[in-house]
Amino acid sequence: MAKIIVVTSGKGGVGKTTTSAAISTGLAMRGHKTVVIDFDVGLRNLDLIMGCERRVVYDFVNVIKGEATLNQALIKDKRTEGLFVLPASQTRDKDALVKEEVEIILNTLAKEFDYIVCDSPAGIEQGALMALYFADIAIIVTNPEVSSVRDSDRILGILQSKSRRAEQNLEPIKEHLLLTRYNPARVANGEMLSVSDVEDILAIPLLGVIPESEAVLKASNQGAPVILDAETQAGQAYNDAVDRLLGKDVPHRFLEQEKKGFFKRLLGVR
Amino acid sequence: MIDVSFQLKGSALTVVVLALVEYNPDTLAAELKEKIDQAPQFFTNSPVLISLDKLENPEKCSALIESAAQLVQICRSLDLQPLGFSGVPEPLLTAVQATGLAILPKPSERALKIPKEIPKATEASVERVVETIVETVVEERLVQRLSKVITRPVRSGQQIYAEGADLIVLAQVSEGAEVLADGHIHIYGSLRGRALAGVKGDESARIFCQQLEAELVSVAGNFVLQDALPTNLFKKPAQISLSGEKVNIEALVVDK
């Protein structure tokens, strides 16, 4: 049986889709057959980040409505072996997602895949609820600022009360904190919350810290998940996070401000 | 194994008590209606216990002696459900019995009576007394179990209410979360949200927490906002209690 991972946050624009793309690619790179599903019906983005937007024919809602089979809708990733994308519909809205039908699709996928990554939309409405309902593991994507942290806290409450595991009194969803857009220099200046501030407020284990990086924007625009670029700090940090998700003990990196060397300071290179 | 078709259990429940100080059937209905109209959802079809304990000069209360049924009728006409009477004074006993409703002892009466009886108990009455004791013990245990225990963090947007009970939270209460109890509230973590103890008016209720960072604390409706918390206790163990209408916030120090 596949493990179902939801990538969620409550707040928009914190990096859920970037994370979904990176984590699912990372899992597939390590030999786990993975499918990543875009639950953001009406605001489809994952296909762009994954660079498969031109190959979308059928989508998640088509499968739910019985207009296409799962195999017709699944897009095989060209870069990573064992990775598939199930895109969202751009023309429908979130009410097209019905619990019973989502369950049937997830059950079918669970037989074939090791991991199902659900990319949640922002908010706490139908789309987000459907994305998290069947989850076994949750990755809470949070930016180091107060409104993002509060929304993450809210979504943690919903995981505890409105998920399948909560409703059926099963073992609770495993929660992981992923801090994104972290800028140690701004933390040092007191402009940003520190890792320990966020950990203290949310009180869940830390999966990783992704430093703020220009590589993320570049990767998004090029449609190649940032984890593929092992040269960048963001790529390395996502790789560490995937290793931790799979149970490896990896020390956290990129938490401290980088010291500029003499020449860099002299030349003003960033 | 259950060898009969039913179980007999002791149980404790919270009910609305209508305590009469004086009785005038002509004005009571109007006064009661005015009160009920302030919170109609709370009172509609609410079970109510009529307490005559505080009734002044019961022997002169001829309206009640003549017809306690009329009082019951007044309650029913206002959508209340009278369960029975408590603390019925001697002169009214016959009239109350005629209504056919239950007659309950005063709340403290039973508990007080038994210890007195024990030393006096003779051989013949032992069996009867033992029976009563067993019944009382069961009831006391149930009362002490009236607390709600929460082991996971109470997150933003969540609301937890311990109705008729104390609330014990073995984790943090996040900003934007709300915990309420009819009794005390104990929080063995940070209190960053709102905590309201004694929400049904118990002025002796208290709030205890390991780290006080609350948005709001309230005891029996008297509240203090974060701005007014003493700065020296911020993020420190604290207890909140009420004296009169003043909310006291003190360090939680255990005397040795």
Short mmCIF file of C-alpha atoms in Angstrom, two decimals:
data_model
loop_
_atom_site.label_atom_id
_atom_site.label_comp_id
_atom_site.label_asym_id
_atom_site.label_seq_id
_atom_site.Cartn_x
_atom_site.Cartn_y
_atom_site.Cartn_z
CA MET A 1 0.00 0.00 0.00
CA ALA A 2 1.21 3.43 -0.91
CA LYS A 3 1.84 6.12 1.66
CA ILE A 4 -0.21 9.26 1.05
CA ILE A 5 1.67 12.51 1.69
CA VAL A 6 -0.15 15.84 1.71
CA VAL A 7 1.81 19.03 1.15
CA THR A 8 -0.23 21.78 2.76
CA SER A 9 0.09 25.16 4.49
CA GLY A 10 -3.17 27.05 4.80
CA LYS A 11 -1.54 30.17 3.37
CA GLY A 12 -0.91 30.68 -0.33
CA GLY A 13 2.39 31.40 -2.01
CA VAL A 14 4.60 29.73 0.59
CA GLY A 15 5.95 27.04 -1.72
CA LYS A 16 3.53 24.10 -1.61
CA THR A 17 3.72 23.32 -5.32
CA THR A 18 7.50 23.83 -5.46
CA THR A 19 7.77 21.46 -2.50
CA SER A 20 5.37 18.89 -3.97
CA ALA A 21 7.40 18.85 -7.18
CA ALA A 22 10.71 18.59 -5.33
CA ILE A 23 9.64 15.93 -2.82
CA SER A 24 7.94 13.73 -5.41
CA THR A 25 10.94 13.99 -7.74
CA GLY A 26 13.27 13.22 -4.83
CA LEU A 27 11.28 10.12 -3.87
CA ALA A 28 11.26 8.87 -7.46
CA MET A 29 15.02 9.54 -7.80
CA ARG A 30 15.52 7.23 -4.83
CA GLY A 31 13.68 4.44 -6.60
CA HIS A 32 10.20 4.84 -5.08
CA LYS A 33 7.42 4.84 -7.64
CA THR A 34 5.63 8.13 -7.01
CA VAL A 35 2.61 10.01 -8.32
CA VAL A 36 2.03 13.67 -7.57
CA ILE A 37 -1.57 14.94 -7.73
CA ASP A 38 -2.57 18.58 -8.16
CA PHE A 39 -5.62 19.25 -5.95
CA ASP A 40 -5.72 22.92 -6.90
CA VAL A 41 -8.68 22.57 -9.26
CA GLY A 42 -9.22 25.79 -11.19
CA LEU A 43 -5.74 27.18 -10.47
CA ARG A 44 -3.59 24.50 -12.00
CA ASN A 45 0.14 25.10 -11.45
CA LEU A 46 1.88 21.83 -10.77
CA ASP A 47 2.08 20.96 -14.49
CA LEU A 48 4.08 24.16 -15.08
CA ILE A 49 6.51 23.51 -12.24
CA MET A 50 6.93 19.93 -13.44
CA GLY A 51 7.35 21.15 -17.03
CA CYS A 52 4.63 18.94 -18.47
CA GLU A 53 2.00 21.60 -19.25
CA ARG A 54 1.99 20.82 -22.97
CA ARG A 55 1.24 17.19 -22.40
CA VAL A 56 -1.94 17.62 -20.34
CA VAL A 57 -4.87 16.01 -22.16
CA TYR A 58 -7.10 14.64 -19.41
CA ASP A 59 -7.07 15.69 -15.77
CA PHE A 60 -8.06 14.67 -12.24
CA VAL A 61 -11.66 15.89 -12.65
CA ASN A 62 -12.06 14.00 -15.96
CA VAL A 63 -11.09 10.84 -14.10
CA ILE A 64 -13.51 11.60 -11.24
CA LYS A 65 -16.34 12.17 -13.71
CA GLY A 66 -15.48 8.98 -15.57
CA GLU A 67 -14.60 10.86 -18.75
CA ALA A 68 -11.12 9.36 -18.87
CA THR A 69 -9.26 6.48 -17.29
CA LEU A 70 -6.47 7.02 -14.79
CA ASN A 71 -3.89 5.76 -17.26
CA GLN A 72 -5.03 8.31 -19.83
CA ALA A 73 -4.71 11.15 -17.35
CA LEU A 74 -1.39 10.20 -15.73
CA ILE A 75 1.57 11.99 -17.30
CA LYS A 76 4.90 10.20 -17.17
CA ASP A 77 7.73 12.51 -16.14
CA LYS A 78 10.42 12.74 -18.80
CA ARG A 79 13.34 13.48 -16.48
CA THR A 80 12.79 11.11 -13.59
CA GLU A 81 12.09 7.42 -13.88
CA GLY A 82 9.08 6.21 -11.85
CA LEU A 83 7.44 9.63 -11.48
CA PHE A 84 3.93 10.46 -12.70
CA VAL A 85 1.84 13.64 -12.58
CA LEU A 86 -1.94 13.80 -12.27
CA PRO A 87 -2.83 17.38 -13.23
CA ALA A 88 -5.79 19.38 -11.94
CA SER A 89 -8.56 20.70 -14.14
CA GLN A 90 -8.25 24.37 -15.02
CA THR A 91 -11.88 24.82 -16.05
CA ARG A 92 -13.75 23.41 -13.05
CA ASP A 93 -13.86 24.44 -9.40
CA LYS A 94 -13.00 22.68 -6.16
CA ASP A 95 -16.51 21.37 -5.59
CA ALA A 96 -15.82 18.87 -8.37
CA LEU A 97 -13.78 16.93 -5.79
CA VAL A 98 -16.05 14.48 -3.97
CA LYS A 99 -14.68 12.46 -1.08
CA GLU A 100 -15.97 9.07 -2.21
CA GLU A 101 -14.64 9.48 -5.73
CA VAL A 102 -11.28 10.83 -4.62
CA GLU A 103 -11.01 7.77 -2.39
CA ILE A 104 -11.62 5.38 -5.29
CA ILE A 105 -8.86 7.07 -7.33
CA LEU A 106 -6.40 7.07 -4.42
CA ASN A 107 -7.12 3.40 -3.72
CA THR A 108 -6.46 2.53 -7.33
CA LEU A 109 -3.19 4.49 -7.35
CA ALA A 110 -2.17 2.99 -4.00
CA LYS A 111 -1.94 -0.45 -5.59
CA GLU A 112 0.62 0.70 -8.14
CA PHE A 113 2.66 3.36 -6.40
CA ASP A 114 4.85 3.60 -3.29
CA TYR A 115 4.06 7.25 -2.60
CA ILE A 116 1.14 9.50 -3.50
CA VAL A 117 1.97 13.18 -3.03
CA CYS A 118 -1.07 15.45 -2.83
CA ASP A 119 -0.37 19.10 -3.66
CA SER A 120 -2.98 20.99 -1.64
CA PRO A 121 -4.45 24.33 -2.68
CA ALA A 122 -4.26 27.25 -0.25
CA GLY A 123 -7.13 27.83 2.17
CA ILE A 124 -9.14 25.50 4.36
CA GLU A 125 -12.03 24.83 1.99
CA GLN A 126 -13.12 21.82 -0.04
CA GLY A 127 -9.96 21.50 -2.17
CA ALA A 128 -7.60 21.63 0.80
CA LEU A 129 -9.84 19.33 2.85
CA MET A 130 -9.89 16.73 0.07
CA ALA A 131 -6.10 16.90 -0.33
CA LEU A 132 -5.49 16.21 3.36
CA TYR A 133 -8.41 13.91 4.17
CA PHE A 134 -6.77 10.60 3.22
CA ALA A 135 -3.20 11.54 4.20
CA ASP A 136 -0.85 9.35 6.26
CA ILE A 137 1.90 11.98 6.35
CA ALA A 138 1.62 15.75 6.20
CA ILE A 139 4.33 18.20 5.18
CA ILE A 140 3.43 21.62 6.53
CA VAL A 141 5.12 24.24 4.38
CA THR A 142 5.71 27.41 6.37
CA ASN A 143 7.50 30.68 5.71
CA PRO A 144 9.29 32.30 8.65
CA GLU A 145 6.68 35.01 9.17
CA VAL A 146 3.78 35.30 11.60
CA SER A 147 0.79 34.99 9.26
CA SER A 148 2.17 31.87 7.60
CA VAL A 149 2.90 30.31 10.99
CA ARG A 150 -0.62 31.02 12.25
CA ASP A 151 -2.18 29.52 9.11
CA SER A 152 0.01 26.44 9.50
CA ASP A 153 -1.20 26.10 13.07
CA ARG A 154 -4.77 26.28 11.79
CA ILE A 155 -4.17 23.59 9.18
CA LEU A 156 -2.56 21.37 11.86
CA GLY A 157 -5.78 21.68 13.83
CA ILE A 158 -7.75 20.60 10.77
CA LEU A 159 -5.43 17.61 10.23
CA GLN A 160 -6.17 16.61 13.81
CA SER A 161 -9.91 16.96 13.55
CA LYS A 162 -11.13 16.59 9.98
CA SER A 163 -8.87 13.98 8.39
CA ARG A 164 -9.84 10.35 7.85
CA ARG A 165 -7.38 9.23 10.52
CA ALA A 166 -8.93 11.64 13.02
CA GLU A 167 -12.52 10.73 12.16
CA GLN A 168 -11.87 7.00 12.37
CA ASN A 169 -9.73 7.30 15.50
CA LEU A 170 -6.70 5.79 13.79
CA GLU A 171 -3.08 6.64 14.52
CA PRO A 172 -2.77 10.41 13.87
CA ILE A 173 -1.22 11.79 10.69
CA LYS A 174 2.59 12.17 10.93
CA GLU A 175 3.27 15.89 10.79
CA HIS A 176 6.47 17.42 9.42
CA LEU A 177 7.48 21.06 9.35
CA LEU A 178 9.22 22.34 6.23
CA LEU A 179 10.44 25.90 6.57
CA THR A 180 10.87 27.54 3.16
CA ARG A 181 12.24 30.88 1.96
CA TYR A 182 14.53 31.00 4.98
CA ASN A 183 17.01 33.84 4.98
CA PRO A 184 19.59 33.57 7.81
CA ALA A 185 20.80 37.13 7.25
CA ARG A 186 17.32 38.56 7.78
CA VAL A 187 16.83 36.30 10.81
CA ALA A 188 20.04 37.73 12.28
CA ASN A 189 18.67 41.24 11.70
CA GLY A 190 15.46 40.31 13.49
CA GLU A 191 13.36 40.74 10.34
CA MET A 192 12.38 37.09 10.12
CA LEU A 193 11.33 34.44 12.61
CA SER A 194 14.09 31.95 13.40
CA VAL A 195 13.82 28.18 13.05
CA SER A 196 13.49 27.81 16.80
CA ASP A 197 10.74 30.48 16.96
CA VAL A 198 8.67 28.56 14.43
CA GLU A 199 9.41 25.18 16.03
CA ASP A 200 8.39 26.60 19.39
CA ILE A 201 5.04 27.87 18.09
CA LEU A 202 4.07 24.87 15.96
CA ALA A 203 5.61 22.14 18.14
CA ILE A 204 6.07 19.58 15.36
CA PRO A 205 9.29 17.93 14.14
CA LEU A 206 11.38 19.80 11.59
CA LEU A 207 11.78 18.05 8.23
CA GLY A 208 13.96 20.68 6.63
CA VAL A 209 14.82 24.31 6.06
CA ILE A 210 14.94 25.52 2.46
CA PRO A 211 16.98 28.70 2.09
CA GLU A 212 15.55 31.57 0.06
CA SER A 213 17.15 31.16 -3.33
CA GLU A 214 16.96 32.61 -6.80
CA ALA A 215 17.32 29.08 -8.09
CA VAL A 216 13.74 28.30 -7.01
CA LEU A 217 12.20 30.98 -9.24
CA LYS A 218 14.45 29.99 -12.10
CA ALA A 219 13.55 26.32 -11.68
CA SER A 220 9.83 27.14 -11.64
CA ASN A 221 10.04 29.17 -14.81
CA GLN A 222 12.04 26.47 -16.54
CA GLY A 223 9.65 23.75 -15.40
CA ALA A 224 12.35 21.67 -13.74
CA PRO A 225 11.94 20.86 -10.02
CA VAL A 226 14.69 22.62 -8.07
CA ILE A 227 15.77 19.37 -6.42
CA LEU A 228 17.27 18.29 -9.78
CA ASP A 229 19.82 21.10 -9.49
CA ALA A 230 22.18 19.64 -6.90
CA GLU A 231 24.49 22.64 -7.30
CA THR A 232 22.05 24.96 -5.55
CA GLN A 233 21.48 25.24 -1.80
CA ALA A 234 17.73 24.89 -2.28
CA GLY A 235 18.25 21.69 -4.28
CA GLN A 236 20.56 20.27 -1.62
CA ALA A 237 18.19 21.24 1.18
CA TYR A 238 15.28 19.49 -0.56
CA ASN A 239 17.45 16.39 -1.04
CA ASP A 240 18.23 16.39 2.68
CA ALA A 241 14.51 16.75 3.44
CA VAL A 242 13.62 13.73 1.27
CA ASP A 243 16.31 11.68 3.03
CA ARG A 244 14.87 12.67 6.41
CA LEU A 245 11.37 11.82 5.20
CA LEU A 246 12.66 8.33 4.41
CA GLY A 247 14.06 8.03 7.92
CA LYS A 248 17.72 9.02 7.40
CA ASP A 249 19.38 11.13 10.05
CA VAL A 250 20.82 14.11 8.18
CA PRO A 251 22.08 17.27 9.94
CA HIS A 252 20.34 20.53 9.05
CA ARG A 253 22.25 22.91 6.78
CA PHE A 254 22.03 26.53 5.63
CA LEU A 255 20.73 27.76 8.99
CA GLU A 256 23.57 30.24 9.53
CA GLN A 257 24.54 33.31 7.62
CA GLU A 258 27.26 32.58 5.07
CA LYS A 259 30.49 34.35 5.82
CA LYS A 260 31.72 36.33 2.86
CA GLY A 261 35.34 35.78 1.96
CA PHE A 262 37.79 38.64 1.65
CA PHE A 263 37.61 38.84 -2.13
CA LYS A 264 33.85 38.56 -2.21
CA ARG A 265 33.60 41.42 0.25
CA LEU A 266 36.06 43.45 -1.76
CA LEU A 267 34.23 42.87 -5.00
CA GLY A 268 30.79 43.15 -3.42
CA VAL A 269 29.75 39.86 -4.97
CA ARG A 270 26.67 38.29 -3.40
CA MET B 1 -22.18 -10.35 31.86
CA ILE B 2 -25.52 -8.64 32.07
CA ASP B 3 -28.20 -10.99 33.38
CA VAL B 4 -31.02 -8.43 33.36
CA SER B 5 -32.34 -6.26 30.60
CA PHE B 6 -31.08 -3.04 32.14
CA GLN B 7 -28.22 -1.45 34.05
CA LEU B 8 -28.64 0.70 37.11
CA LYS B 9 -26.05 3.42 37.28
CA GLY B 10 -25.28 6.52 39.25
CA SER B 11 -24.77 9.65 37.24
CA ALA B 12 -24.20 13.32 37.88
CA LEU B 13 -25.60 15.94 35.57
CA THR B 14 -25.89 19.68 35.39
CA VAL B 15 -29.40 21.15 35.34
CA VAL B 16 -30.89 24.58 35.54
CA VAL B 17 -32.20 25.26 39.03
CA LEU B 18 -35.11 27.61 39.52
CA ALA B 19 -34.68 28.78 43.10
CA LEU B 20 -37.78 30.54 44.36
CA VAL B 21 -37.41 33.23 46.98
CA GLU B 22 -41.07 34.14 46.98
CA TYR B 23 -43.97 32.85 44.99
CA ASN B 24 -46.60 34.93 43.31
CA PRO B 25 -48.23 33.02 40.43
CA ASP B 26 -49.45 36.24 38.81
CA THR B 27 -46.04 37.88 38.43
CA LEU B 28 -43.75 34.84 38.22
CA ALA B 29 -44.74 33.91 34.67
CA ALA B 30 -43.95 37.39 33.35
CA GLU B 31 -40.65 37.65 35.25
CA LEU B 32 -39.55 34.23 34.15
CA LYS B 33 -40.43 34.92 30.54
CA GLU B 34 -38.36 38.08 30.58
CA LYS B 35 -35.35 36.11 31.81
CA ILE B 36 -35.83 33.33 29.26
CA ASP B 37 -36.12 35.80 26.39
CA GLN B 38 -32.56 36.92 27.10
CA ALA B 39 -31.26 33.49 26.02
CA PRO B 40 -34.10 31.59 24.39
CA GLN B 41 -31.90 28.85 22.84
CA PHE B 42 -30.40 28.07 26.19
CA PHE B 43 -33.72 27.67 27.97
CA THR B 44 -36.03 26.14 25.37
CA ASN B 45 -36.99 22.62 26.47
CA SER B 46 -34.40 22.86 29.20
CA PRO B 47 -34.93 20.51 32.15
CA VAL B 48 -35.32 22.51 35.33
CA LEU B 49 -35.23 21.66 39.00
CA ILE B 50 -37.44 23.78 41.23
CA SER B 51 -35.69 24.57 44.48
CA LEU B 52 -37.84 25.72 47.38
CA ASP B 53 -34.92 25.79 49.75
CA LYS B 54 -34.65 29.57 49.78
CA LEU B 55 -38.38 30.24 49.89
CA GLU B 56 -39.18 32.81 52.58
CA ASN B 57 -41.96 31.97 55.04
CA PRO B 58 -43.12 28.78 53.30
CA GLU B 59 -45.91 28.26 55.82
CA LYS B 60 -47.49 31.52 54.70
CA CYS B 61 -47.18 30.76 51.00
CA SER B 62 -50.81 29.84 50.56
CA ALA B 63 -50.76 29.95 46.76
CA LEU B 64 -48.21 27.16 46.70
CA ILE B 65 -49.81 25.15 49.50
CA GLU B 66 -53.08 25.17 47.57
CA SER B 67 -51.61 24.24 44.20
CA ALA B 68 -48.00 23.43 43.41
CA ALA B 69 -49.31 22.10 40.10
CA GLN B 70 -49.91 25.67 38.99
CA LEU B 71 -46.18 26.40 39.38
CA VAL B 72 -45.35 23.34 37.28
CA GLN B 73 -47.84 24.56 34.70
CA ILE B 74 -46.20 27.99 34.53
CA CYS B 75 -42.84 26.37 33.82
CA ARG B 76 -44.28 24.14 31.11
CA SER B 77 -46.05 27.04 29.44
CA LEU B 78 -42.63 28.67 29.04
CA ASP B 79 -41.17 25.54 27.39
CA LEU B 80 -39.25 24.45 30.47
CA GLN B 81 -39.40 20.83 31.62
CA PRO B 82 -39.69 20.64 35.41
CA LEU B 83 -37.93 17.49 36.65
CA GLY B 84 -38.86 17.78 40.28
CA PHE B 85 -38.48 19.76 43.47
CA SER B 86 -35.65 20.05 45.90
CA GLY B 87 -35.36 21.44 49.41
CA VAL B 88 -39.12 21.20 49.96
CA PRO B 89 -40.09 22.67 53.35
CA GLU B 90 -42.43 20.67 55.57
CA PRO B 91 -45.60 22.79 55.07
CA LEU B 92 -45.40 22.38 51.28
CA LEU B 93 -44.72 18.64 51.18
CA THR B 94 -48.30 17.52 50.57
CA ALA B 95 -48.86 20.03 47.81
CA VAL B 96 -45.60 19.12 46.05
CA GLN B 97 -46.29 15.39 46.32
CA ALA B 98 -49.61 15.99 44.59
CA THR B 99 -47.81 17.18 41.43
CA GLY B 100 -46.38 13.67 40.98
CA LEU B 101 -42.88 15.05 40.25
CA ALA B 102 -39.75 13.83 41.98
CA ILE B 103 -38.75 15.26 45.35
CA LEU B 104 -35.00 15.50 45.75
CA PRO B 105 -33.10 16.18 48.93
CA LYS B 106 -31.05 19.36 49.23
CA PRO B 107 -27.73 18.82 47.45
CA SER B 108 -25.65 18.70 50.61
CA GLU B 109 -28.18 16.92 52.79
CA ARG B 110 -27.37 13.36 51.81
CA ALA B 111 -23.65 13.78 52.00
CA LEU B 112 -23.90 15.27 55.48
CA LYS B 113 -26.32 12.78 56.90
CA ILE B 114 -24.37 9.63 56.34
CA PRO B 115 -21.22 10.18 58.40
CA LYS B 116 -23.46 11.03 61.33
CA GLU B 117 -25.38 7.82 61.00
CA ILE B 118 -22.45 5.46 60.83
CA PRO B 119 -21.33 5.54 64.46
CA LYS B 120 -24.92 5.15 65.59
CA ALA B 121 -25.69 2.21 63.35
CA THR B 122 -27.07 -0.77 65.20
CA GLU B 123 -26.97 -4.38 64.06
CA ALA B 124 -30.44 -4.16 62.62
CA SER B 125 -29.81 -1.09 60.52
CA VAL B 126 -26.35 -2.01 59.26
CA GLU B 127 -27.59 -3.44 56.01
CA ARG B 128 -29.60 -0.39 55.13
CA VAL B 129 -26.75 2.01 55.94
CA VAL B 130 -24.23 0.02 53.91
CA GLU B 131 -26.51 0.24 50.94
CA THR B 132 -26.68 3.99 51.22
CA ILE B 133 -22.93 4.33 51.51
CA VAL B 134 -22.27 2.35 48.36
CA GLU B 135 -24.63 4.57 46.48
CA THR B 136 -22.93 7.71 47.75
CA VAL B 137 -19.44 6.51 46.97
CA VAL B 138 -20.35 5.82 43.36
CA GLU B 139 -21.77 9.27 43.02
CA GLU B 140 -18.69 10.93 44.46
CA ARG B 141 -16.38 9.09 42.10
CA LEU B 142 -18.35 10.27 39.12
CA VAL B 143 -18.14 13.83 40.31
CA GLN B 144 -14.37 13.62 40.60
CA ARG B 145 -14.03 12.25 37.11
CA LEU B 146 -15.65 15.35 35.69
CA SER B 147 -12.69 16.66 33.80
CA LYS B 148 -11.76 16.67 30.18
CA VAL B 149 -8.18 15.78 29.26
CA ILE B 150 -6.65 16.95 25.98
CA THR B 151 -3.26 15.49 25.10
CA ARG B 152 -2.51 17.16 21.76
CA PRO B 153 -1.92 20.85 21.05
CA VAL B 154 -5.06 22.96 20.71
CA ARG B 155 -4.47 24.70 17.39
CA SER B 156 -5.55 28.05 15.98
CA GLY B 157 -9.25 27.97 15.14
CA GLN B 158 -10.01 25.05 17.44
CA GLN B 159 -12.37 25.48 20.36
CA ILE B 160 -12.55 23.07 23.26
CA TYR B 161 -15.26 23.29 25.88
CA ALA B 162 -15.34 21.17 29.03
CA GLU B 163 -19.01 21.37 29.89
CA GLY B 164 -19.72 20.99 33.58
CA ALA B 165 -16.11 19.99 34.10
CA ASP B 166 -12.49 21.03 34.49
CA LEU B 167 -10.26 21.10 31.46
CA ILE B 168 -6.73 19.73 31.46
CA VAL B 169 -4.52 20.37 28.42
CA LEU B 170 -1.23 18.44 28.33
CA ALA B 171 0.12 20.54 25.45
CA GLN B 172 0.11 24.08 24.20
CA VAL B 173 -2.89 26.24 23.34
CA SER B 174 -1.99 28.12 20.17
CA GLU B 175 -2.70 31.69 19.26
CA GLY B 176 -6.23 31.86 17.86
CA ALA B 177 -7.38 28.79 19.79
CA GLU B 178 -9.98 28.94 22.54
CA VAL B 179 -10.36 26.72 25.59
CA LEU B 180 -13.40 26.99 27.85
CA ALA B 181 -14.54 25.16 30.96
CA ASP B 182 -17.31 25.42 33.49
CA GLY B 183 -14.65 24.65 36.09
CA HIS B 184 -10.87 25.18 36.26
CA ILE B 185 -8.49 25.13 33.31
CA HIS B 186 -5.02 23.59 33.62
CA ILE B 187 -2.58 24.03 30.74
CA TYR B 188 0.75 22.19 30.98
CA GLY B 189 2.25 24.10 28.06
CA SER B 190 2.17 27.58 26.61
CA LEU B 191 -1.12 29.42 26.72
CA ARG B 192 -1.07 31.65 23.65
CA GLY B 193 -4.77 31.63 22.81
CA ARG B 194 -7.83 32.40 24.89
CA ALA B 195 -8.76 30.63 28.12
CA LEU B 196 -12.13 31.12 29.78
CA ALA B 197 -12.79 29.37 33.08
CA GLY B 198 -16.10 29.29 34.94
CA VAL B 199 -18.03 30.21 31.80
CA LYS B 200 -21.35 29.46 33.50
CA GLY B 201 -20.55 31.86 36.29
CA ASP B 202 -18.42 29.86 38.74
CA GLU B 203 -16.40 32.64 40.36
CA SER B 204 -14.14 30.20 42.18
CA ALA B 205 -12.81 28.78 38.91
CA ARG B 206 -9.13 29.32 38.13
CA ILE B 207 -6.76 29.06 35.21
CA PHE B 208 -3.31 27.52 35.67
CA CYS B 209 -0.68 27.53 32.94
CA GLN B 210 3.02 26.81 32.53
CA GLN B 211 3.71 29.70 30.19
CA LEU B 212 1.41 32.69 30.15
CA GLU B 213 1.23 34.40 26.74
CA ALA B 214 -2.55 34.47 26.45
CA GLU B 215 -4.56 36.64 24.10
CA LEU B 216 -7.28 36.73 26.72
CA VAL B 217 -7.99 35.13 30.08
CA SER B 218 -11.40 35.19 31.69
CA VAL B 219 -12.95 33.91 34.91
CA ALA B 220 -16.76 33.91 35.18
CA GLY B 221 -17.02 36.51 32.43
CA ASN B 222 -14.43 38.93 33.83
CA PHE B 223 -11.63 39.11 31.32
CA VAL B 224 -8.14 40.52 30.87
CA LEU B 225 -6.49 41.05 27.48
CA GLN B 226 -2.88 40.39 26.63
CA ASP B 227 -1.96 44.07 26.95
CA ALA B 228 -3.01 44.03 30.59
CA LEU B 229 -1.07 40.92 31.61
CA PRO B 230 1.69 41.71 34.10
CA THR B 231 4.92 41.90 32.10
CA ASN B 232 6.95 40.13 34.77
CA LEU B 233 4.79 37.02 34.33
CA PHE B 234 4.93 36.93 30.53
CA LYS B 235 5.99 33.43 29.43
CA LYS B 236 6.12 32.39 33.11
CA PRO B 237 4.00 29.90 35.08
CA ALA B 238 0.91 31.71 36.33
CA GLN B 239 -2.50 31.28 37.85
CA ILE B 240 -5.54 33.42 37.27
CA SER B 241 -8.34 33.75 39.79
CA LEU B 242 -11.17 36.11 40.61
CA SER B 243 -11.82 38.17 43.72
CA GLY B 244 -14.97 40.20 43.44
CA GLU B 245 -14.78 41.53 39.92
CA LYS B 246 -11.02 41.79 39.86
CA VAL B 247 -9.03 39.26 37.90
CA ASN B 248 -5.87 38.30 39.80
CA ILE B 249 -2.87 37.12 37.85
CA GLU B 250 -0.16 35.69 40.05
CA ALA B 251 3.00 33.67 39.64
CA LEU B 252 2.39 29.98 40.01
CA VAL B 253 4.60 29.23 42.98
CA VAL B 254 4.11 26.16 45.11
CA ASP B 255 4.58 26.78 48.82
CA LYS B 256 6.99 24.41 50.45
#
